[in-house]
Short mmCIF file of C-alpha atoms in Angstrom, two decimals:
data_model
loop_
_atom_site.label_atom_id
_atom_site.label_comp_id
_atom_site.label_asym_id
_atom_site.label_seq_id
_atom_site.Cartn_x
_atom_site.Cartn_y
_atom_site.Cartn_z
CA MET A 3 43.41 -4.35 -10.22
CA THR A 4 39.79 -4.29 -11.19
CA GLY A 5 37.79 -7.32 -12.26
CA ARG A 6 34.29 -7.97 -13.36
CA ILE A 7 31.79 -7.22 -10.60
CA ASP A 8 29.29 -9.98 -9.91
CA PRO A 9 26.15 -8.17 -8.70
CA ALA A 10 24.72 -11.23 -6.98
CA GLU A 11 27.87 -11.75 -4.95
CA THR A 12 28.10 -8.06 -4.14
CA LEU A 13 24.53 -8.04 -2.91
CA ALA A 14 25.13 -11.19 -0.89
CA TYR A 15 28.09 -9.48 0.77
CA VAL A 16 26.16 -6.28 1.47
CA ASP A 17 23.21 -8.23 2.86
CA ASP A 18 25.55 -10.42 4.93
CA CYS A 19 24.61 -13.70 3.31
CA LEU A 20 28.07 -15.08 2.43
CA ASP A 21 29.67 -17.92 4.36
CA PRO A 22 32.98 -17.10 6.11
CA GLN A 23 35.17 -18.53 3.35
CA ALA A 24 33.40 -16.64 0.56
CA ARG A 25 33.30 -13.54 2.68
CA GLY A 26 37.07 -13.63 3.22
CA ASP A 27 37.67 -14.08 -0.50
CA PHE A 28 35.36 -11.21 -1.30
CA GLU A 29 37.00 -8.91 1.24
CA ALA A 30 40.41 -9.70 -0.26
CA ARG A 31 39.12 -8.63 -3.65
CA LEU A 32 37.51 -5.63 -2.05
CA GLN A 33 40.90 -4.43 -0.82
CA ALA A 34 42.32 -4.52 -4.33
CA ASP A 35 39.40 -3.19 -6.31
CA PRO A 36 38.32 0.44 -5.76
CA GLU A 37 35.41 0.09 -8.14
CA LEU A 38 34.09 -2.81 -6.11
CA ARG A 39 34.52 -0.76 -2.93
CA ARG A 40 32.46 2.04 -4.44
CA GLU A 41 29.76 -0.43 -5.44
CA VAL A 42 29.60 -1.92 -1.95
CA ALA A 43 29.52 1.53 -0.34
CA ARG A 44 26.68 2.53 -2.64
CA TRP A 45 24.51 -0.46 -1.71
CA GLU A 46 25.32 -0.13 1.98
CA ALA A 47 24.28 3.53 1.88
CA GLN A 48 21.04 2.48 0.19
CA ASN A 49 20.42 -0.11 2.92
CA ARG A 50 20.93 2.54 5.59
CA ALA A 51 18.60 4.95 3.81
CA ILE A 52 15.83 2.34 3.55
CA ARG A 53 16.13 1.31 7.18
CA ALA A 54 16.11 4.93 8.32
CA ALA A 55 13.14 5.76 6.09
CA PHE A 56 10.96 3.10 7.70
CA GLY A 57 12.07 3.58 11.28
CA ALA A 58 14.14 0.44 11.63
CA PRO A 59 16.96 0.62 14.15
CA PRO A 60 20.31 1.10 12.40
CA ARG A 61 22.66 -1.79 12.21
CA SER A 62 25.70 -1.67 14.44
CA ALA A 63 28.54 0.73 13.73
CA LEU A 64 30.59 -2.11 12.29
CA ASP A 65 27.60 -3.12 10.16
CA LEU A 66 27.77 -6.67 11.38
CA GLY A 67 24.45 -7.61 9.95
CA GLY A 68 22.02 -6.53 12.62
CA ALA A 69 20.41 -8.37 15.50
CA SER A 70 18.11 -10.26 13.19
CA ASN A 71 20.87 -11.95 11.22
CA GLU A 72 22.72 -14.91 12.63
CA ASN A 73 25.73 -13.98 10.49
CA GLY A 74 26.08 -10.82 12.57
CA ALA A 75 26.52 -12.75 15.80
CA ARG A 76 28.96 -15.11 14.11
CA ARG A 77 31.05 -12.27 12.69
CA ALA A 78 31.07 -10.47 16.01
CA GLY A 79 32.36 -13.67 17.63
CA GLU A 80 35.04 -14.03 14.97
CA LEU A 81 36.11 -10.44 15.47
CA ALA A 82 36.31 -10.83 19.23
CA GLY A 83 38.26 -14.07 18.87
CA ALA A 84 40.72 -12.45 16.49
CA ILE A 85 41.33 -9.60 18.90
CA ASP A 86 41.76 -11.90 21.90
CA GLY A 87 44.04 -14.26 20.00
CA ALA A 88 46.28 -11.61 18.45
CA ALA A 89 49.97 -11.64 19.46
CA ARG A 90 50.96 -8.97 21.94
CA PRO A 91 54.29 -7.13 21.55
CA PHE A 92 57.05 -8.12 23.98
CA GLY A 93 54.97 -11.00 25.32
CA GLN A 94 52.76 -8.72 27.39
CA ALA A 95 49.84 -10.31 29.14
CA ARG A 96 46.46 -8.97 28.14
CA LYS A 97 45.07 -6.78 30.85
CA ARG A 98 41.47 -6.14 31.49
CA ARG A 99 40.57 -2.52 31.74
CA ALA A 100 39.12 -1.68 35.10
CA ALA A 101 35.50 -0.70 35.10
CA ALA A 102 35.00 3.05 35.19
CA ARG A 103 33.90 4.44 38.51
CA PRO A 104 30.52 6.07 38.48
CA ILE A 105 30.67 9.82 38.59
CA ALA A 106 29.62 11.14 41.94
CA LYS A 107 26.50 13.24 41.76
CA PRO A 108 27.09 16.86 42.76
CA ARG A 109 25.21 17.91 45.83
CA HIS A 110 22.69 20.63 45.25
CA ALA A 111 21.84 23.23 47.80
CA GLY A 112 18.12 23.34 48.43
CA PRO A 113 15.39 21.31 50.05
CA GLY A 114 16.33 17.86 51.23
CA PRO A 115 14.81 14.63 49.96
CA ILE A 116 12.07 14.53 52.62
CA ALA A 117 11.02 18.10 51.88
CA ARG A 118 10.96 17.37 48.15
CA ARG A 119 8.80 14.26 48.66
CA LEU A 120 6.45 16.21 50.90
CA ALA A 121 6.11 18.96 48.32
CA GLY A 122 5.47 16.36 45.62
CA ALA A 123 2.75 14.72 47.71
CA VAL A 124 1.06 18.07 48.32
CA ALA A 125 1.18 18.88 44.61
CA LEU A 126 -0.23 15.46 43.70
CA ALA A 127 -3.08 15.84 46.19
CA ALA A 128 -3.88 19.28 44.81
CA ALA A 129 -3.93 17.89 41.27
CA ILE A 130 -6.28 15.09 42.29
CA VAL A 131 -8.63 17.53 43.97
CA TRP A 132 -8.54 19.92 41.01
CA VAL A 133 -8.91 17.42 38.19
CA GLY A 134 -10.24 14.22 39.65
CA LEU A 135 -13.04 15.22 41.98
CA PRO A 136 -15.42 16.64 39.38
CA SER A 137 -15.10 13.50 37.31
CA LEU A 138 -15.10 10.62 39.76
CA GLY A 139 -16.68 7.42 38.51
CA PRO A 140 -16.14 5.26 35.45
CA ARG A 141 -14.98 7.12 32.41
CA PRO A 142 -13.82 6.14 28.94
CA SER A 143 -10.09 5.82 28.53
CA SER A 144 -8.11 8.73 27.18
CA ALA A 145 -6.68 6.42 24.51
CA LEU A 146 -10.20 5.80 23.21
CA VAL A 147 -10.89 9.54 23.07
CA ALA A 148 -7.60 10.23 21.31
CA ALA A 149 -8.14 7.42 18.81
CA GLY A 150 -11.65 8.62 18.02
CA ALA A 151 -10.60 12.22 17.61
CA SER A 152 -7.63 11.42 15.41
CA ALA A 153 -9.69 9.03 13.26
CA ALA A 154 -12.34 11.70 12.82
CA ARG A 155 -9.73 14.31 12.00
CA ALA A 156 -7.89 12.10 9.48
CA LEU A 157 -10.69 10.09 7.89
CA ALA A 158 -13.95 11.99 8.20
CA ASP A 159 -13.49 13.97 5.02
CA LEU A 160 -12.45 10.97 2.92
CA PRO A 161 -14.92 8.98 0.82
CA VAL A 162 -16.75 6.30 2.79
CA GLU A 163 -15.88 2.66 2.21
CA PHE A 164 -19.25 1.04 2.99
CA ALA A 165 -22.85 2.11 2.70
CA ALA A 166 -24.22 1.95 6.22
CA GLY A 167 -27.93 2.12 5.41
CA ASP A 168 -28.38 -1.61 4.84
CA PRO A 169 -27.63 -3.56 8.05
CA SER A 170 -27.35 -6.96 6.34
CA ALA A 171 -24.84 -5.65 3.79
CA LEU A 172 -22.88 -4.00 6.58
CA VAL A 173 -22.74 -7.26 8.54
CA ALA A 174 -21.58 -9.07 5.41
CA ARG A 175 -18.72 -6.59 4.90
CA LEU A 176 -17.64 -5.95 8.48
CA GLY A 177 -18.77 -9.02 10.39
CA PRO A 178 -21.27 -9.09 13.25
CA ARG A 179 -18.85 -7.76 15.86
CA LEU A 180 -18.04 -4.52 14.05
CA ALA A 181 -21.35 -3.88 12.32
CA LEU A 182 -23.70 -2.19 14.78
CA ALA A 183 -26.85 -0.44 13.67
CA PRO A 184 -25.73 3.20 13.66
CA PRO A 185 -27.88 5.66 15.64
CA LEU A 186 -29.94 8.04 13.52
CA ALA A 187 -29.91 11.54 14.93
CA PRO A 188 -32.31 14.26 13.85
CA GLY A 189 -30.55 16.76 11.62
CA LEU A 190 -27.77 14.34 10.70
CA ARG A 191 -27.77 12.29 7.49
CA LEU A 192 -25.96 8.95 7.62
CA VAL A 193 -23.42 8.86 4.77
CA GLY A 194 -21.63 5.54 5.29
CA ALA A 195 -18.85 3.86 7.22
CA ARG A 196 -15.11 3.35 7.11
CA LEU A 197 -12.67 1.13 8.94
CA ALA A 198 -10.47 3.05 11.35
CA PRO A 199 -7.71 2.25 13.84
CA GLY A 200 -9.17 2.28 17.33
CA SER A 201 -7.35 2.47 20.64
CA GLN A 202 -6.86 -1.31 20.83
CA ALA A 203 -8.38 -2.85 17.73
CA THR A 204 -9.95 -2.05 14.40
CA ALA A 205 -13.03 0.15 14.75
CA THR A 206 -15.92 1.26 12.58
CA LEU A 207 -16.23 4.95 11.81
CA TYR A 208 -19.79 5.95 10.93
CA LEU A 209 -19.93 9.24 9.06
CA TYR A 210 -22.83 11.68 9.02
CA GLU A 211 -23.41 15.06 7.44
CA ASN A 212 -25.26 17.91 9.07
CA ALA A 213 -27.41 20.49 7.32
CA ARG A 214 -24.34 22.55 6.39
CA GLY A 215 -22.65 19.56 4.78
CA GLU A 216 -20.07 19.18 7.58
CA ARG A 217 -18.99 15.66 8.48
CA VAL A 218 -19.77 14.22 11.91
CA ALA A 219 -18.07 10.99 12.97
CA LEU A 220 -19.04 8.24 15.38
CA MET A 221 -16.31 5.69 16.08
CA VAL A 222 -17.46 2.33 17.48
CA GLU A 223 -14.72 0.07 18.77
CA PRO A 224 -15.28 -3.40 20.22
CA LEU A 225 -13.67 -3.49 23.65
CA ASP A 226 -13.35 -5.98 26.46
CA GLU A 227 -14.94 -3.34 28.65
CA THR A 228 -17.69 -4.47 30.97
CA ILE A 229 -18.21 -1.25 32.92
CA ALA A 230 -20.53 1.21 31.27
CA ALA A 231 -19.26 4.78 31.43
CA PRO A 232 -21.55 7.72 30.69
CA ALA A 233 -20.71 10.14 27.92
CA ARG A 234 -18.05 12.67 28.75
CA ARG A 235 -17.43 15.74 26.65
CA SER A 236 -14.02 17.12 25.88
CA GLU A 237 -12.10 18.77 23.11
CA ALA A 238 -9.39 17.02 21.11
CA ASP A 239 -7.66 17.88 17.86
CA GLY A 240 -9.82 20.98 17.62
CA LEU A 241 -13.01 18.91 17.62
CA SER A 242 -15.79 18.62 20.12
CA VAL A 243 -15.74 15.04 21.35
CA ALA A 244 -17.98 12.87 23.48
CA ALA A 245 -16.89 9.38 24.51
CA TRP A 246 -18.71 6.64 26.37
CA THR A 247 -18.58 2.88 26.80
CA GLY A 248 -21.17 0.18 27.19
CA ALA A 249 -22.24 -3.29 26.02
CA GLY A 250 -18.66 -4.21 25.21
CA TYR A 251 -18.09 -1.24 22.93
CA GLY A 252 -16.40 2.13 23.12
CA PHE A 253 -18.08 5.03 21.35
CA VAL A 254 -16.55 8.36 20.36
CA ALA A 255 -18.63 11.05 18.66
CA ALA A 256 -16.62 13.89 17.14
CA ALA A 257 -17.68 16.99 15.25
CA ALA A 258 -16.83 20.62 14.85
CA GLU A 259 -20.07 21.67 16.55
CA ASP A 260 -21.15 20.76 20.07
CA ALA A 261 -24.77 20.47 18.95
CA ASP A 262 -23.98 17.69 16.46
CA VAL A 263 -22.14 15.71 19.13
CA ALA A 264 -25.01 16.18 21.58
CA ALA A 265 -27.48 14.99 18.94
CA LEU A 266 -25.47 11.82 18.34
CA VAL A 267 -25.13 11.14 22.07
CA ALA A 268 -28.85 11.58 22.53
CA ALA A 269 -29.66 9.39 19.54
CA ALA A 270 -27.41 6.65 20.85
CA GLY A 271 -29.25 6.76 24.15
CA ALA A 272 -26.09 7.38 26.16
CA GLU A 273 -26.33 9.08 29.50
CA ASP A 274 -24.72 12.50 29.17
CA ASP A 275 -23.63 13.58 32.61
CA SER A 276 -20.59 15.46 31.47
CA LEU A 277 -22.05 18.91 31.16
CA ALA A 278 -21.16 19.81 34.73
CA ASP A 279 -17.73 18.24 34.36
CA ALA A 280 -17.10 20.08 31.11
CA GLY A 281 -17.91 23.31 32.86
CA ALA A 282 -15.62 22.41 35.71
CA GLN A 283 -12.77 21.49 33.41
CA ARG A 284 -13.05 24.70 31.40
CA ARG A 285 -12.65 26.80 34.54
CA MET B 13 18.21 -14.36 21.85
CA ARG B 14 15.37 -12.98 19.86
CA GLU B 15 12.04 -12.65 21.59
CA TRP B 16 8.50 -12.76 20.33
CA SER B 17 8.13 -9.01 20.72
CA ASP B 18 11.18 -8.41 18.47
CA ASP B 19 9.68 -10.58 15.76
CA ALA B 20 6.28 -8.95 16.09
CA GLY B 21 7.84 -5.49 15.91
CA ALA B 22 9.85 -6.41 12.84
CA LEU B 23 6.76 -7.91 11.21
CA ARG B 24 4.71 -4.81 11.94
CA ARG B 25 7.44 -2.49 10.62
CA PHE B 26 7.78 -4.61 7.49
CA GLY B 27 4.02 -4.61 7.01
CA LEU B 28 3.70 -0.87 7.34
CA ALA B 29 6.43 -0.37 4.74
CA LEU B 30 4.90 -2.95 2.40
CA VAL B 31 1.24 -1.92 2.37
CA ARG B 32 1.79 1.83 2.04
CA ASP B 33 2.00 1.79 -1.75
CA ASP B 34 0.47 5.15 -2.81
CA ARG B 35 -1.92 3.19 -4.95
CA PHE B 36 -4.47 1.72 -2.57
CA VAL B 37 -3.08 2.95 0.74
CA PHE B 38 -2.03 6.57 0.83
CA ASP B 39 -1.55 7.38 4.50
CA ASP B 40 -0.25 5.82 7.67
CA VAL B 41 -3.69 5.74 9.32
CA SER B 42 -5.14 3.55 6.60
CA ALA B 43 -1.96 1.47 6.56
CA SER B 44 -2.28 0.88 10.31
CA ALA B 45 -5.90 -0.23 9.94
CA LEU B 46 -4.97 -2.74 7.26
CA ILE B 47 -1.95 -3.91 9.24
CA ASP B 48 -4.10 -4.53 12.30
CA LYS B 49 -6.21 -6.92 10.29
CA LEU B 50 -3.39 -8.78 8.57
CA PHE B 51 -1.02 -8.67 11.52
CA ARG B 52 -3.46 -10.41 13.85
CA GLN B 53 -3.75 -13.37 11.50
CA ALA B 54 -0.07 -13.61 10.62
CA SER B 55 1.13 -13.21 14.20
CA LEU B 56 -0.80 -16.33 15.23
CA THR B 57 1.90 -18.23 13.38
CA LEU B 58 4.48 -16.77 15.72
CA VAL B 59 2.50 -17.47 18.86
CA ASP B 60 1.54 -21.00 17.92
CA CYS B 61 4.99 -22.14 16.84
CA PRO B 62 6.61 -24.86 18.96
CA GLY B 63 9.52 -22.55 19.80
CA LYS B 64 12.27 -24.94 18.78
CA ASP B 65 13.28 -23.05 15.66
CA ARG B 66 12.48 -19.39 16.07
CA ARG B 67 13.94 -18.33 12.74
CA ALA B 68 11.88 -20.86 10.83
CA ALA B 69 8.77 -19.65 12.64
CA ARG B 70 9.68 -16.10 11.76
CA VAL B 71 9.98 -17.00 8.08
CA ARG B 72 6.59 -18.71 8.27
CA ALA B 73 4.97 -15.67 9.87
CA PHE B 74 6.35 -13.29 7.25
CA ALA B 75 5.34 -15.68 4.47
CA GLN B 76 1.83 -15.83 5.89
CA PHE B 77 1.66 -12.03 6.07
CA ILE B 78 2.84 -11.70 2.46
CA ARG B 79 0.24 -14.23 1.28
CA LEU B 80 -2.52 -12.36 3.09
CA TYR B 81 -1.43 -9.03 1.67
CA ARG B 82 -1.10 -10.39 -1.87
CA ARG B 83 -4.64 -11.73 -1.63
CA HIS B 84 -5.86 -8.38 -0.33
CA ALA B 85 -4.04 -6.38 -3.04
CA ARG B 86 -5.20 -8.73 -5.78
CA ARG B 87 -8.82 -8.34 -4.68
CA LEU B 88 -8.53 -4.55 -4.65
CA ALA B 89 -6.86 -4.50 -8.05
CA VAL B 90 -9.48 -6.76 -9.59
CA ASP B 91 -12.16 -4.44 -8.25
CA GLU B 92 -10.35 -1.55 -9.84
CA ASP B 93 -8.84 -2.48 -13.18
CA GLY B 94 -7.73 -6.07 -13.29
CA GLY B 95 -3.95 -5.75 -12.98
CA TRP B 96 -2.17 -5.97 -9.70
CA ILE B 97 1.61 -6.44 -9.96
CA GLU B 98 2.71 -3.32 -11.72
CA THR B 99 4.20 0.03 -10.98
CA PRO B 100 1.78 2.19 -9.00
CA PRO B 101 0.31 4.89 -11.23
CA SER B 102 0.70 7.64 -8.68
CA CYS B 103 4.31 7.92 -7.69
CA ARG B 104 4.33 11.12 -5.73
CA GLY B 105 7.24 13.47 -6.00
CA GLY B 106 10.10 13.53 -3.55
CA GLY B 107 13.49 11.96 -3.34
CA SER B 108 13.29 10.04 -0.08
CA ALA B 109 14.03 6.35 0.07
CA ALA B 110 10.50 5.74 1.35
CA VAL B 111 8.96 7.32 -1.73
CA GLY B 112 11.32 5.36 -3.94
CA VAL B 113 10.42 2.08 -2.27
CA ARG B 114 6.71 2.85 -2.54
CA SER B 115 7.11 3.43 -6.26
CA LEU B 116 8.45 -0.10 -6.78
CA PRO B 117 6.13 -2.86 -7.98
CA LEU B 118 4.95 -5.20 -5.25
CA GLU B 119 7.12 -8.11 -6.43
CA LEU B 120 10.29 -6.01 -6.09
CA ARG B 121 9.18 -4.19 -2.96
CA GLU B 122 8.50 -7.28 -0.92
CA ALA B 123 11.86 -8.86 -1.78
CA LEU B 124 13.79 -5.70 -1.00
CA LEU B 125 12.00 -5.05 2.30
CA LEU B 126 12.35 -8.64 3.46
CA VAL B 127 16.13 -8.48 3.11
CA VAL B 128 16.91 -4.89 4.04
CA LEU B 129 14.23 -4.05 6.58
CA ALA B 130 13.40 -7.43 8.11
CA GLY B 131 16.99 -8.70 8.01
CA PHE B 132 16.38 -11.99 6.22
CA THR B 133 19.13 -13.67 4.26
CA HIS B 134 18.51 -14.16 0.57
CA ARG B 135 17.75 -17.83 1.13
CA GLU B 136 15.24 -17.06 3.88
CA ALA B 137 13.59 -14.41 1.72
CA ALA B 138 13.25 -16.99 -1.06
CA ALA B 139 11.58 -19.35 1.40
CA ALA B 140 9.22 -16.64 2.65
CA LEU B 141 8.27 -15.64 -0.89
CA ASP B 142 8.09 -19.26 -2.04
CA LEU B 143 10.40 -18.52 -4.95
CA PRO B 144 13.73 -19.89 -6.22
CA LEU B 145 16.80 -18.13 -4.87
CA ALA B 146 17.89 -16.93 -8.31
CA ILE B 147 14.60 -15.10 -8.86
CA VAL B 148 14.85 -13.40 -5.49
CA VAL B 149 18.39 -12.25 -6.24
CA ASP B 150 17.26 -10.99 -9.64
CA ARG B 151 14.40 -9.06 -8.05
CA LEU B 152 16.73 -7.62 -5.44
CA THR B 153 19.11 -6.45 -8.15
CA ARG B 154 16.31 -4.83 -10.13
CA ALA B 155 14.79 -3.23 -7.04
CA ARG B 156 18.07 -1.71 -5.97
CA ALA B 157 18.82 -0.43 -9.46
CA ARG B 158 15.38 1.15 -9.78
CA LEU B 159 15.62 2.70 -6.33
CA ALA B 160 19.07 4.11 -7.07
CA ALA B 161 17.80 5.57 -10.35
CA HIS B 162 14.80 7.07 -8.59
CA MET B 163 16.92 8.74 -5.93
CA ALA B 164 19.47 9.97 -8.49
CA SER B 165 16.76 11.57 -10.62
CA ALA B 166 15.28 13.19 -7.51
CA ARG B 167 18.71 14.59 -6.63
CA GLU B 168 19.11 15.97 -10.15
CA ALA B 169 15.71 17.61 -9.95
CA VAL B 170 16.69 19.31 -6.72
CA ALA B 171 20.03 20.40 -8.17
CA ALA B 172 18.29 21.86 -11.22
CA TRP B 173 16.10 24.06 -9.06
CA PRO B 174 17.07 27.70 -9.61
CA GLN B 175 18.35 28.33 -6.12
CA SER B 176 20.19 31.46 -7.15
CA ALA B 177 17.00 33.21 -8.17
CA HIS B 178 16.27 34.60 -4.73
CA LEU B 179 19.88 35.76 -4.35
CA ARG B 180 19.70 38.17 -7.27
CA ILE B 181 20.95 41.62 -6.34
CA VAL B 182 18.43 44.35 -6.96
CA LYS B 183 20.01 47.73 -7.50
#
């Protein structure tokens, strides 16, 4: 038997908004009406597609409404109660299934645990000597470098959002915390600024152009950093990058050419002690 | 029991889906920057709530986020051409659900995402949007119908693609 489908009620069922009585009535009709079943399946498939498209965790296999819906917990409780209260054939008592025993791990032939730990310690010490020694001292976080490089890669070639030449206008648009006077480097023309996602908070991305018309980016992110770290050069996302911290800010200069980055670092007055480290890291 | 981090994660996921509209925000980087700004203000509602009724606080936080985003979108639209609740002019090709949702007008998109993505009931979504329940249900119905039509047309376009062309036998 097929009846008229009420879209509001169907949606309420699919979105798990019906009370238990209405839900039971609807499910009874659902059993008898194939067209209604198709309609419900269509909307449930659409729900799954939307949740998957935006990275939301899928609802449970029984589609009980998800962790965020109190109806889900209620229906799960009802389901469990129905199972526990169901009559057993021949008056059998309900038995609890014993917990599965953990599978024993197979023993591997090879070095024992002490030898493995010793080898790990030796490898760790070697890594510290190889990587850490040339760059001891305060240094900007790798998250800051990655955020600056990815912002430069993604946003540098887009139109700027704010003109950065007028400091008072920049303060009015960005607020005093984000609007710093951008350094003016010889050979680089200041184009403007954009907002960009920093490593921890929103940052300002100042954009310059060199003589060849290539964009050079300087990301300035307000940080709760009190230790000043000198500029350190590296390469990220195919760009030459220099990052440093100071005065409560993190700075990342990124460009295709090393010379443009060096010009920005010099114009900002940052101490650039990374040349030796860069050489050591490239070895 | 739901925790603050669950609510914040759901709010952030909802926000990312809502603001990426292919009209003013075209990529996830820009969407994240905007979300950072709006999220910080809206999440204060979650932190400052007394904690007695977590669901009510959650509705308040989402409502606050939606108000902030509407204000932001209205300002952008006024700067551009004056209209703000309408179908985005640039609906890029593709048949994914994400593209279909982005092509919906803001009024339909926010209702659909509140219910499907954030897991609100229809009544809670009406409270968050500050609308009568009947209007929310009507918007949900229209949003789902438009999304289904969008995905069906995308499927037809894919089916109409001459896939046999590269299988032609050359003697």
